[in-house]
């Protein structure tokens, strides 16, 4: 098993390694809709960047621009120093896109054989099958596969040409926990082989588990960027969950409490430091129960970052 | 600006010819396998012309048409009908679905040469066209008392298969404008009336004069006349006229398909 890289190494990669792909001052409109606004975004050699954002944030649009499947209204896109539509660039990239229908009457190994043939130096088919965990189902028709297996085939098509740079647009969408972890492991293996990967996701946990660097995108603009721990550091540190008789408003007025909300029978309290608040709570309510203290995950970081100026959390 | 093009190995821009050829062959092979296993395509493409031929050419057809046995005459017209179906459905239905439902985009993101995609569909359709024509010939020879020399047979097959190209181009044009799910219905709405009006179901001489005159404007009419000329029942017009019509029609369809292609590509970068 390959462990996630230590933070220092991640930072090094993010800043020191050469840029392999770049969006420079890119805006993309679909009619009235501004899908991307003035986005600057680099992918460095050997790093795994997660592009994190809610539905409609512009993640797929960014991926399409990198793949030359969409044209920016403003700004430039360059991949390996060239135009992404050029065949010499395309043989060095691989992509996993969201697709509504894949031809169902071809076998797994046939799909892979065909896509491998497009590349000058593809991986041996047996190796592609093994990386994507498809050996046992290689002779099945695509139409007979489960959702998770289908995702793995699309993943295999992205990597079969042994490209240097991979774009994975929501690779684990619709997968159960187990299947997601399997795919994560496979993505980590790619990075361990020295590939650069851009992955989009709404799963905050996923970005945290995989990425060297997280770029948070919201309504077409990049709102935060950094290592997972840097992103987390931008918001409150701890989350306290407890069941108490105290009024929500009373708790909110306690010093050090950043935010409180009711979650079913319990209260969820966000704060920088947990201990003084817990002490205070126990002093005021001896019947306090069910105390849980967790680090604020990316979930909280993300909610805080995507908060509109007027204080409401954006969809 | 320090992009990495210099630090990372650069790869050859041009593919060697051998590699290009291998891509085209694989594309055609898998397009063929895909459609062979797709019963909606393979069975109906083969079944309808064969069934019509057996019914009207062998079971019911005891007479002669224009001095030629019905079984020989209808080989030419139902082959044309079959070739047209194999070509239209082989290109338009798949293209419309793959364009509309994201698969073509996955392929375009890969380094696949775009022309290989279309060539694969055309070659696949031609294999099915050849199969339909051969089947009808086999039925005619064994059960319909049809006699044809080897060179006549080869000429008929070659004419029909080359003559399927205009319908492949027509299919590509339709594929760029039909919806992903409605494409088969759209194709049928064009294919079936066009076949009937071109005299592929009922020989033209049994149709009213107005329709006979109108048929001259329809591409399937011209292909069927070429085929009928070979089996010995043409209307004795110049073959060149027929080919000219078919070539003109192909150019028109290619223009429309190219427009659709560029409309899609225009959204791409570069
Ligand atoms: N082809 C298109 N035509 C019109 N609008 C589009 C098109 N593609 C995307 N959009 C719009 O652009 C915005 C960004 O879309 P995009 O697909 O990039 O979001 P996303 O971050 O990938 O979302 P999701 O998480 O739902 O996949 C959305 O408002 C979307 O409605
Ligand atoms: Mg998306």
Coordinates of C-alpha atoms and ligand atoms in Angstrom, one line a residue:
Chain A
X1 CA 0.0 0.0 0.0
X2 CA 1.3 3.4 -0.8
X3 CA 0.7 6.0 1.9
X4 CA -0.2 9.5 1.2
X5 CA 2.8 11.8 0.8
X6 CA 3.9 13.8 3.8
X7 CA 2.9 17.4 3.7
X8 CA 6.3 18.9 3.2
X9 CA 6.9 16.8 0.1
X10 CA 3.5 17.9 -1.2
X11 CA 4.4 21.6 -0.7
X12 CA 7.7 21.0 -2.5
X13 CA 5.9 19.5 -5.4
X14 CA 3.3 22.2 -5.6
X15 CA 5.8 25.0 -5.7
X16 CA 9.1 23.6 -7.0
X17 CA 8.0 21.2 -9.7
X18 CA 7.6 22.5 -13.3
X19 CA 4.1 23.5 -14.5
X20 CA 2.7 20.9 -16.9
X21 CA -0.7 22.5 -17.5
X22 CA -2.0 26.0 -17.0
X23 CA -5.2 28.0 -17.2
X24 CA -4.2 31.7 -17.5
X25 CA -6.8 34.4 -16.9
X26 CA -9.4 32.0 -18.3
X27 CA -13.1 32.9 -18.5
X28 CA -15.7 30.7 -20.0
X29 CA -19.3 31.6 -20.6
X30 CA -22.2 29.5 -21.8
X31 CA -24.5 32.2 -23.1
X32 CA -25.4 34.2 -20.0
X33 CA -23.9 31.7 -17.6
X34 CA -20.4 32.5 -16.4
X35 CA -19.0 29.1 -15.9
X36 CA -15.5 30.3 -15.1
X37 CA -14.3 33.8 -14.3
X38 CA -10.7 34.9 -14.6
X39 CA -9.3 31.6 -13.4
X40 CA -5.5 31.1 -13.0
X41 CA -4.7 27.5 -12.3
X42 CA -1.5 25.5 -12.7
X43 CA -0.9 21.8 -12.5
X44 CA 2.7 20.8 -11.5
X45 CA 4.6 17.7 -12.5
X46 CA 4.0 14.8 -10.2
X47 CA 1.3 16.4 -8.0
X48 CA -2.3 15.4 -7.4
X49 CA -4.5 18.5 -7.4
X50 CA -8.1 18.2 -6.3
X51 CA -10.5 20.7 -7.7
X52 CA -13.2 20.9 -5.1
X53 CA -16.5 22.6 -5.5
X54 CA -20.3 22.2 -5.3
X55 CA -22.5 21.4 -8.3
X56 CA -22.2 23.9 -11.1
X57 CA -19.0 25.4 -9.7
X58 CA -17.2 25.0 -13.0
X59 CA -15.1 21.9 -12.3
X60 CA -16.1 20.0 -15.5
X61 CA -15.7 23.2 -17.5
X62 CA -12.1 23.6 -16.2
X63 CA -11.4 19.9 -17.2
X64 CA -12.9 20.4 -20.6
X65 CA -10.7 23.5 -21.2
X66 CA -7.6 21.5 -20.2
X67 CA -8.6 18.8 -22.6
X68 CA -9.3 21.2 -25.5
X69 CA -13.0 20.1 -25.5
X70 CA -14.1 23.7 -24.9
X71 CA -12.8 27.0 -25.9
X72 CA -12.2 29.8 -23.4
X73 CA -13.8 33.2 -24.1
X74 CA -10.8 34.8 -22.5
X75 CA -7.3 33.8 -21.5
X76 CA -5.1 30.9 -22.6
X77 CA -4.9 27.2 -21.9
X78 CA -1.6 25.4 -22.3
X79 CA -0.8 21.8 -21.7
X80 CA 2.8 20.7 -21.9
X81 CA 3.5 24.1 -23.3
X82 CA 1.2 23.6 -26.2
X83 CA -2.4 23.7 -27.4
X84 CA -4.4 20.9 -25.8
X85 CA -6.0 19.9 -29.1
X86 CA -2.7 19.0 -30.7
X87 CA -2.2 15.2 -31.1
X88 CA 1.3 15.5 -29.6
X89 CA -0.3 16.9 -26.4
X90 CA -3.2 14.4 -26.4
X91 CA -0.9 11.4 -26.5
X92 CA 0.5 12.6 -23.1
X93 CA -2.9 13.1 -21.4
X94 CA -5.6 10.8 -20.4
X95 CA -9.1 11.6 -19.3
X96 CA -12.0 10.2 -17.3
X97 CA -15.1 12.2 -18.1
X98 CA -18.7 11.9 -17.0
X99 CA -20.5 10.1 -19.8
X100 CA -24.1 9.1 -20.0
X101 CA -23.7 6.1 -22.3
X102 CA -20.7 4.0 -23.2
X103 CA -21.1 1.4 -26.0
X104 CA -22.4 -1.6 -24.2
X105 CA -21.7 -4.4 -26.6
X106 CA -17.9 -4.3 -26.4
X107 CA -16.0 -6.3 -23.8
X108 CA -13.8 -4.6 -21.2
X109 CA -10.6 -5.7 -22.8
X110 CA -11.8 -4.6 -26.2
X111 CA -12.5 -1.1 -25.1
X112 CA -9.0 -1.0 -23.5
X113 CA -7.4 -2.5 -26.6
X114 CA -8.9 0.2 -28.8
X115 CA -8.0 3.1 -26.6
X116 CA -4.5 1.7 -26.1
X117 CA -4.0 1.7 -29.9
X118 CA -4.4 5.5 -30.0
X119 CA -1.2 6.0 -28.0
X120 CA 2.4 5.4 -29.2
X121 CA 3.6 3.6 -26.1
X122 CA 0.6 2.3 -24.2
X123 CA 0.8 0.1 -21.1
X124 CA 0.5 -3.6 -21.8
X125 CA -3.2 -4.4 -21.6
X126 CA -2.6 -6.9 -18.8
X127 CA -1.0 -4.1 -16.8
X128 CA -3.9 -1.7 -17.4
X129 CA -6.3 -4.4 -16.4
X130 CA -4.4 -5.0 -13.2
X131 CA -4.0 -1.4 -12.2
X132 CA -7.7 -0.8 -12.6
X133 CA -8.6 -4.1 -11.0
X134 CA -10.4 -5.5 -14.0
X135 CA -8.7 -8.8 -14.5
X136 CA -11.6 -10.9 -13.4
X137 CA -14.1 -9.1 -15.6
X138 CA -12.0 -8.4 -18.7
X139 CA -14.2 -10.5 -20.9
X140 CA -17.5 -9.1 -19.8
X141 CA -19.6 -6.8 -22.0
X142 CA -19.6 -3.2 -20.7
X143 CA -23.4 -3.4 -20.6
X144 CA -23.2 -6.2 -18.0
X145 CA -21.1 -4.3 -15.5
X146 CA -22.1 -2.7 -12.2
X147 CA -21.8 1.1 -11.7
X148 CA -18.5 0.7 -9.9
X149 CA -17.0 -1.6 -12.5
X150 CA -18.0 0.8 -15.2
X151 CA -16.2 3.6 -13.5
X152 CA -13.1 1.4 -13.3
X153 CA -13.3 0.8 -17.0
X154 CA -13.4 4.5 -17.7
X155 CA -10.5 4.9 -15.3
X156 CA -8.6 2.2 -17.3
X157 CA -9.3 4.1 -20.5
X158 CA -7.7 7.2 -19.0
X159 CA -4.5 5.5 -18.0
X160 CA -4.1 2.8 -20.6
X161 CA -1.9 5.1 -22.8
X162 CA 0.5 5.6 -20.0
X163 CA 0.0 9.4 -20.2
X164 CA 2.0 11.8 -18.0
X165 CA -1.1 13.9 -17.0
X166 CA -4.5 12.5 -16.1
X167 CA -7.8 14.4 -15.7
X168 CA -10.3 12.6 -13.6
X169 CA -13.7 14.3 -13.5
X170 CA -15.6 13.0 -10.4
X171 CA -14.1 9.5 -10.7
X172 CA -15.9 8.1 -7.6
X173 CA -19.3 9.5 -8.2
X174 CA -22.0 7.0 -7.5
X175 CA -19.6 4.5 -5.9
X176 CA -20.1 2.9 -2.5
X177 CA -17.5 3.4 0.3
X178 CA -15.6 0.2 -0.5
X179 CA -15.5 0.8 -4.3
X180 CA -14.4 4.4 -3.6
X181 CA -11.5 3.3 -1.5
X182 CA -10.4 0.8 -4.1
X183 CA -10.3 3.6 -6.7
X184 CA -8.5 5.9 -4.3
X185 CA -5.8 3.3 -3.9
X186 CA -5.5 3.0 -7.7
X187 CA -5.2 6.8 -8.1
X188 CA -2.5 6.9 -5.5
X189 CA -0.6 4.2 -7.4
X190 CA -0.7 6.5 -10.5
X191 CA 0.8 9.4 -8.5
X192 CA 3.4 7.0 -7.1
X193 CA 4.4 6.3 -10.7
X194 CA 5.1 9.9 -11.2
X195 CA 1.9 11.0 -13.0
X196 CA 0.3 14.4 -12.5
X197 CA -3.4 14.1 -11.7
X198 CA -6.2 16.7 -11.7
X199 CA -9.2 15.3 -9.9
X200 CA -12.5 17.0 -9.4
X201 CA -14.8 16.1 -6.6
X202 CA -17.6 17.2 -4.3
X203 CA -16.3 14.8 -1.7
X204 CA -14.3 16.8 0.8
X205 CA -13.1 13.6 2.4
X206 CA -11.8 12.5 -1.0
X207 CA -9.8 15.7 -1.7
X208 CA -8.3 15.4 1.9
X209 CA -7.4 11.8 1.4
X210 CA -5.8 12.0 -2.0
X211 CA -4.6 15.5 -2.8
X212 CA -1.3 17.2 -2.4
X213 CA -3.0 20.5 -3.1
X214 CA -6.7 21.5 -3.0
X215 CA -8.1 24.2 -5.1
X216 CA -11.6 25.3 -4.0
X217 CA -13.8 26.6 -6.8
X218 CA -17.2 28.3 -6.3
X219 CA -19.4 30.0 -8.9
X220 CA -16.6 29.9 -11.4
X221 CA -13.9 31.5 -9.3
X222 CA -11.1 30.0 -7.2
X223 CA -11.7 31.0 -3.6
X224 CA -9.0 29.1 -1.8
X225 CA -5.9 27.1 -2.6
X226 CA -3.4 25.2 -0.5
X227 CA -2.5 21.9 1.1
X228 CA -5.3 20.1 2.8
X229 CA -4.1 21.3 6.2
X230 CA -3.7 24.9 5.0
X231 CA -7.3 24.8 3.7
X232 CA -8.4 23.4 7.1
X233 CA -6.4 26.0 8.9
X234 CA -8.3 28.8 7.2
X235 CA -11.3 28.0 9.3
X236 CA -12.2 27.0 12.9
X237 CA -10.3 24.2 14.3
X238 CA -12.7 22.0 16.3
X239 CA -16.2 20.8 16.3
X240 CA -17.9 19.9 19.5
X241 CA -21.1 17.8 19.5
X242 CA -23.1 17.3 22.6
X243 CA -26.6 16.9 24.0
X244 CA -27.5 19.7 26.4
X245 CA -30.5 21.4 28.0
X246 CA -28.9 24.8 27.4
X247 CA -30.5 27.1 24.9
X248 CA -28.9 27.5 21.5
X249 CA -28.7 31.3 22.0
X250 CA -27.1 30.9 25.4
X251 CA -24.4 28.7 23.9
X252 CA -23.8 31.0 21.0
X253 CA -23.0 33.8 23.5
X254 CA -20.3 31.8 25.2
X255 CA -16.8 33.3 24.6
X256 CA -14.8 31.5 21.9
X257 CA -17.9 30.0 20.1
X258 CA -17.8 30.7 16.4
X259 CA -21.0 29.0 15.4
X260 CA -23.6 26.8 16.8
X261 CA -26.4 24.8 15.2
X262 CA -28.9 22.2 16.2
X263 CA -28.4 18.8 14.6
X264 CA -31.3 16.6 15.6
X265 CA -31.2 16.2 19.4
X266 CA -27.6 17.6 19.7
X267 CA -25.8 20.9 19.3
X268 CA -22.9 21.3 17.0
X269 CA -20.4 24.0 18.2
X270 CA -17.5 25.3 16.1
X271 CA -14.6 26.8 17.9
X272 CA -10.9 27.4 17.7
X273 CA -10.1 25.6 21.0
X274 CA -12.4 23.0 22.5
X275 CA -11.4 22.7 26.2
X276 CA -12.5 26.0 27.7
X277 CA -15.9 25.7 26.1
X278 CA -16.4 22.2 27.3
X279 CA -15.5 23.3 30.8
X280 CA -17.9 26.2 30.6
X281 CA -20.7 24.0 29.3
X282 CA -20.2 21.4 32.0
X283 CA -20.3 24.1 34.6
X284 CA -23.7 25.4 33.4
X285 CA -25.3 22.1 32.6
X286 CA -24.3 19.1 34.7
X287 CA -26.5 16.8 32.6
X288 CA -24.5 17.5 29.5
X289 CA -24.0 14.2 27.6
X290 CA -22.7 12.6 24.4
X291 CA -19.7 14.8 24.1
X292 CA -17.7 14.3 20.9
X293 CA -14.8 16.5 19.8
X294 CA -13.6 16.3 16.2
X295 CA -11.2 18.3 14.1
X296 CA -13.0 20.5 11.7
X297 CA -12.8 18.5 8.5
X298 CA -12.7 19.9 5.0
X299 CA -16.5 19.8 5.2
X300 CA -16.5 22.7 7.6
X301 CA -13.6 24.4 5.9
X302 CA -15.5 24.2 2.7
X303 CA -18.8 25.5 4.2
X304 CA -16.9 28.5 5.6
X305 CA -15.1 29.2 2.4
X306 CA -18.2 29.1 0.2
X307 CA -20.1 31.4 2.5
X308 CA -21.4 34.4 0.7
X309 CA -20.6 37.8 2.1
X310 CA -24.0 38.2 3.6
X311 CA -23.3 35.2 5.8
X312 CA -25.6 32.7 4.2
X313 CA -24.0 29.5 3.0
X314 CA -24.2 29.1 -0.7
X315 CA -25.8 26.1 -2.3
Chain B
X1 CA 6.8 31.6 -18.5
X2 CA 8.3 28.3 -17.2
X3 CA 6.1 25.7 -18.7
X4 CA 7.5 22.2 -18.6
X5 CA 7.7 21.5 -22.3
X6 CA 11.5 21.5 -22.2
X7 CA 11.9 19.5 -19.1
X8 CA 9.6 16.7 -20.1
X9 CA 10.3 14.4 -23.0
X10 CA 8.7 15.6 -26.1
X11 CA 7.0 13.0 -28.3
X12 CA 6.7 12.6 -32.0
X13 CA 4.1 14.8 -33.6
X14 CA 3.5 12.6 -36.5
X15 CA 2.4 9.0 -36.2
X16 CA 4.2 6.5 -38.4
X17 CA 1.9 5.1 -41.2
X18 CA 1.9 1.6 -39.7
X19 CA 0.5 3.0 -36.4
X20 CA -2.1 5.0 -38.2
X21 CA -3.2 1.9 -40.2
X22 CA -3.4 -0.1 -37.0
X23 CA -5.7 2.5 -35.4
X24 CA -8.0 2.5 -38.4
X25 CA -8.2 -1.3 -38.4
X26 CA -8.9 -1.5 -34.7
X27 CA -11.5 1.2 -35.0
X28 CA -13.3 -0.7 -37.8
X29 CA -12.9 -4.1 -36.1
X30 CA -14.5 -2.9 -32.9
X31 CA -17.1 -0.9 -34.6
X32 CA -18.1 -4.1 -36.4
X33 CA -18.1 -6.3 -33.3
X34 CA -20.1 -3.6 -31.4
X35 CA -22.8 -3.6 -34.1
X36 CA -22.7 -7.3 -34.7
X37 CA -23.6 -7.9 -31.0
X38 CA -26.2 -5.1 -31.2
X39 CA -29.2 -7.0 -32.3
X40 CA -31.2 -3.8 -33.0
X41 CA -28.6 -3.3 -35.7
X42 CA -27.4 -6.6 -37.0
X43 CA -30.6 -8.5 -37.0
X44 CA -32.8 -5.8 -38.5
X45 CA -30.2 -4.8 -41.1
X46 CA -30.1 -8.4 -42.4
X47 CA -33.6 -9.6 -41.5
X48 CA -35.8 -7.1 -43.3
X49 CA -34.2 -7.2 -46.8
X50 CA -34.0 -11.0 -46.6
X51 CA -37.5 -11.4 -45.4
X52 CA -38.9 -9.1 -48.1
X53 CA -36.9 -10.9 -50.7
X54 CA -38.0 -14.3 -49.6
X55 CA -41.6 -13.2 -49.5
X56 CA -41.9 -11.2 -52.7
X57 CA -39.1 -12.6 -54.7
X58 CA -39.3 -16.3 -53.9
X59 CA -42.6 -17.2 -52.4
X60 CA -45.0 -14.9 -54.2
X61 CA -42.9 -14.0 -57.3
X62 CA -43.8 -16.4 -60.1
X63 CA -43.9 -13.9 -62.9
X64 CA -41.5 -11.8 -64.7
X65 CA -40.8 -8.1 -64.4
X66 CA -39.7 -6.3 -67.6
X67 CA -38.7 -9.6 -69.2
X68 CA -36.6 -10.6 -66.2
X69 CA -37.6 -13.2 -63.6
X70 CA -39.0 -11.5 -60.4
X71 CA -36.4 -13.3 -58.3
X72 CA -33.5 -11.7 -60.3
X73 CA -35.2 -8.3 -60.5
X74 CA -35.8 -8.1 -56.8
X75 CA -32.3 -9.1 -55.9
X76 CA -31.2 -5.7 -57.3
X77 CA -33.9 -3.6 -55.6
X78 CA -33.9 -5.4 -52.2
X79 CA -30.1 -5.3 -52.2
X80 CA -30.3 -1.6 -52.7
X81 CA -32.8 -1.4 -49.9
X82 CA -30.6 -3.5 -47.6
X83 CA -27.4 -1.5 -48.4
X84 CA -29.2 1.7 -47.7
X85 CA -30.4 0.4 -44.3
X86 CA -27.0 -1.0 -43.3
X87 CA -25.4 2.4 -44.2
X88 CA -27.9 4.7 -42.7
X89 CA -28.4 2.9 -39.4
X90 CA -24.7 2.0 -39.2
X91 CA -23.6 5.6 -39.3
X92 CA -26.4 7.9 -38.2
X93 CA -27.8 6.0 -35.3
X94 CA -24.4 5.4 -33.6
X95 CA -23.1 8.9 -34.4
X96 CA -26.2 10.6 -33.0
X97 CA -26.1 8.5 -29.8
X98 CA -22.4 8.8 -29.2
X99 CA -22.4 12.5 -29.9
X100 CA -25.4 13.2 -27.8
X101 CA -24.5 11.1 -24.8
X102 CA -20.9 12.0 -24.2
X103 CA -19.0 9.0 -25.7
X104 CA -17.7 10.9 -28.7
X105 CA -16.3 13.5 -26.3
X106 CA -14.4 10.8 -24.4
X107 CA -12.9 9.7 -27.7
X108 CA -12.1 13.2 -28.8
X109 CA -10.2 13.8 -25.5
X110 CA -8.1 10.8 -26.4
X111 CA -5.5 11.0 -29.2
X112 CA -7.8 9.1 -31.7
X113 CA -7.5 10.6 -35.1
X114 CA -11.0 12.0 -35.8
X115 CA -11.2 10.6 -39.3
X116 CA -10.6 7.1 -38.0
X117 CA -13.9 7.4 -36.1
X118 CA -15.9 8.0 -39.2
X119 CA -13.9 5.6 -41.3
X120 CA -14.6 2.9 -38.8
X121 CA -18.4 3.4 -39.1
X122 CA -18.2 3.5 -42.9
X123 CA -16.1 0.3 -43.1
X124 CA -18.4 -1.4 -40.6
X125 CA -21.5 -0.5 -42.7
X126 CA -19.8 -1.7 -45.9
X127 CA -19.2 -5.1 -44.3
X128 CA -22.9 -5.4 -43.5
X129 CA -23.8 -4.1 -46.9
X130 CA -21.7 -6.8 -48.5
X131 CA -23.3 -9.4 -46.2
X132 CA -26.8 -8.5 -47.2
X133 CA -26.1 -8.5 -50.9
X134 CA -24.3 -11.9 -50.7
X135 CA -27.2 -13.4 -48.7
X136 CA -29.8 -12.2 -51.3
X137 CA -27.6 -13.6 -54.1
X138 CA -27.3 -16.9 -52.3
X139 CA -31.0 -17.2 -51.8
X140 CA -31.7 -16.2 -55.5
X141 CA -29.2 -18.7 -56.8
X142 CA -30.4 -21.6 -54.6
X143 CA -34.1 -21.1 -54.5
X144 CA -35.0 -18.5 -57.2
X145 CA -33.4 -20.1 -60.2
X146 CA -31.2 -17.0 -60.8
X147 CA -28.2 -17.5 -63.0
X148 CA -25.3 -15.1 -63.0
X149 CA -21.7 -15.4 -64.1
X150 CA -18.9 -14.8 -61.6
X151 CA -17.9 -11.4 -63.1
X152 CA -21.6 -10.3 -63.2
X153 CA -22.0 -11.3 -59.6
X154 CA -18.7 -9.5 -58.6
X155 CA -19.8 -6.4 -60.5
X156 CA -23.2 -6.3 -58.7
X157 CA -21.6 -6.7 -55.3
X158 CA -18.9 -4.1 -56.0
X159 CA -21.4 -1.6 -57.4
X160 CA -23.8 -1.9 -54.5
X161 CA -21.0 -1.7 -51.9
X162 CA -19.3 1.3 -53.5
X163 CA -22.8 2.7 -54.1
X164 CA -23.5 2.5 -50.3
X165 CA -21.1 5.4 -49.8
X166 CA -23.6 8.1 -50.6
X167 CA -25.9 6.6 -47.9
X168 CA -23.0 6.5 -45.4
X169 CA -22.4 10.2 -46.0
X170 CA -26.1 10.8 -45.7
X171 CA -26.1 8.9 -42.4
X172 CA -23.2 11.0 -41.1
X173 CA -25.1 14.2 -42.0
X174 CA -28.2 12.9 -40.2
X175 CA -26.1 11.8 -37.2
X176 CA -25.0 15.4 -36.7
X177 CA -28.5 16.7 -36.5
X178 CA -30.7 14.0 -35.0
X179 CA -31.2 13.6 -31.3
X180 CA -29.4 10.8 -29.5
X181 CA -32.5 8.8 -28.7
X182 CA -34.7 9.8 -31.6
X183 CA -32.2 9.1 -34.3
X184 CA -33.6 5.6 -35.3
X185 CA -37.1 7.1 -35.7
X186 CA -35.7 10.0 -37.7
X187 CA -33.8 7.6 -40.0
X188 CA -36.9 5.4 -40.5
X189 CA -38.9 8.5 -41.5
X190 CA -36.4 9.2 -44.2
X191 CA -35.4 5.6 -45.1
X192 CA -38.8 4.0 -45.6
X193 CA -40.5 6.6 -47.8
X194 CA -37.3 7.1 -49.8
X195 CA -37.1 3.4 -50.5
X196 CA -40.7 3.1 -51.6
X197 CA -40.6 6.2 -53.8
X198 CA -37.4 4.9 -55.5
X199 CA -39.1 1.7 -56.4
X200 CA -37.2 -0.6 -54.1
X201 CA -40.3 -2.3 -52.7
X202 CA -42.7 -2.2 -55.6
X203 CA -41.0 -2.0 -59.1
X204 CA -41.4 1.5 -60.5
X205 CA -43.4 0.3 -63.6
X206 CA -46.3 -0.6 -61.2
X207 CA -46.3 2.9 -59.8
X208 CA -48.2 5.9 -61.2
X209 CA -46.3 8.1 -63.8
X210 CA -46.0 11.0 -61.4
X211 CA -44.0 8.8 -59.0
X212 CA -41.9 7.3 -61.8
X213 CA -40.8 10.8 -62.8
X214 CA -40.3 11.9 -59.3
X215 CA -38.0 8.8 -58.6
X216 CA -35.3 10.3 -60.8
X217 CA -34.5 12.8 -58.1
X218 CA -33.9 10.2 -55.4
X219 CA -30.5 8.7 -54.8
X220 CA -31.7 5.2 -54.1
X221 CA -33.3 5.1 -57.5
X222 CA -30.0 5.7 -59.2
X223 CA -28.2 3.0 -57.2
X224 CA -31.0 0.5 -57.9
X225 CA -30.9 1.4 -61.6
X226 CA -27.2 0.6 -61.6
X227 CA -27.9 -2.7 -60.0
X228 CA -30.8 -3.5 -62.3
X229 CA -28.6 -2.7 -65.3
X230 CA -26.2 -5.4 -64.1
X231 CA -28.9 -8.0 -63.7
X232 CA -30.3 -7.0 -67.1
X233 CA -33.4 -4.9 -66.3
X234 CA -32.2 -1.3 -66.3
X235 CA -34.2 1.5 -67.9
X236 CA -31.3 1.9 -70.3
X237 CA -30.2 5.3 -69.1
X238 CA -26.5 6.1 -69.0
X239 CA -24.7 4.7 -66.0
X240 CA -22.7 7.9 -65.8
X241 CA -25.9 9.8 -65.1
X242 CA -26.6 7.6 -62.2
X243 CA -23.1 7.8 -60.8
X244 CA -23.1 11.6 -61.3
X245 CA -26.3 11.8 -59.2
X246 CA -24.8 9.6 -56.5
X247 CA -21.5 11.6 -56.4
X248 CA -23.4 14.9 -56.3
X249 CA -25.6 13.7 -53.5
X250 CA -22.5 12.4 -51.5
X251 CA -20.8 15.8 -51.9
X252 CA -23.9 17.5 -50.6
X253 CA -24.2 15.2 -47.6
X254 CA -20.5 15.5 -46.8
X255 CA -20.9 19.2 -46.8
X256 CA -23.7 19.0 -44.3
X257 CA -21.8 16.5 -42.2
X258 CA -18.7 18.7 -42.3
X259 CA -20.8 21.6 -41.2
X260 CA -22.0 19.6 -38.2
X261 CA -18.5 18.4 -37.4
X262 CA -17.1 21.9 -37.5
X263 CA -19.9 23.2 -35.4
X264 CA -18.9 20.7 -32.7
X265 CA -15.2 21.3 -33.2
X266 CA -15.7 25.0 -33.2
X267 CA -16.6 24.7 -29.5
X268 CA -13.2 23.2 -29.0
X269 CA -10.0 25.0 -28.2
X270 CA -7.6 26.1 -30.9
Ligands
LIG1 N1 -22.8 23.0 -22.4 C1 -23.3 23.8 -21.5 N2 -24.2 24.7 -21.9 C2 -24.7 25.6 -21.0 N3 -24.3 25.7 -19.8 C3 -23.4 24.9 -19.3 C4 -22.8 23.9 -20.2 N4 -21.9 23.2 -19.4 C5 -21.9 23.8 -18.2 N5 -22.8 24.8 -18.1 C6 -23.1 25.6 -16.9 O1 -21.8 26.1 -16.5 C7 -21.8 26.0 -15.0 C8 -20.6 25.2 -14.6 O2 -20.8 23.8 -15.0 P1 -19.8 22.6 -14.7 O3 -20.4 21.5 -15.5 O4 -18.4 23.1 -15.0 O5 -20.0 22.4 -13.2 P2 -19.4 21.3 -12.2 O6 -18.6 22.0 -11.2 O7 -18.7 20.3 -13.0 O8 -20.7 20.7 -11.6 P3 -21.1 19.2 -11.1 O9 -20.4 19.1 -9.8 O10 -22.5 19.3 -11.0 O11 -20.5 18.3 -12.1 C9 -23.1 25.5 -14.6 O12 -23.9 26.6 -14.2 C10 -23.7 24.8 -15.8 O13 -25.1 24.9 -15.8
LIG2 MG1 -19.1 18.2 -13.4

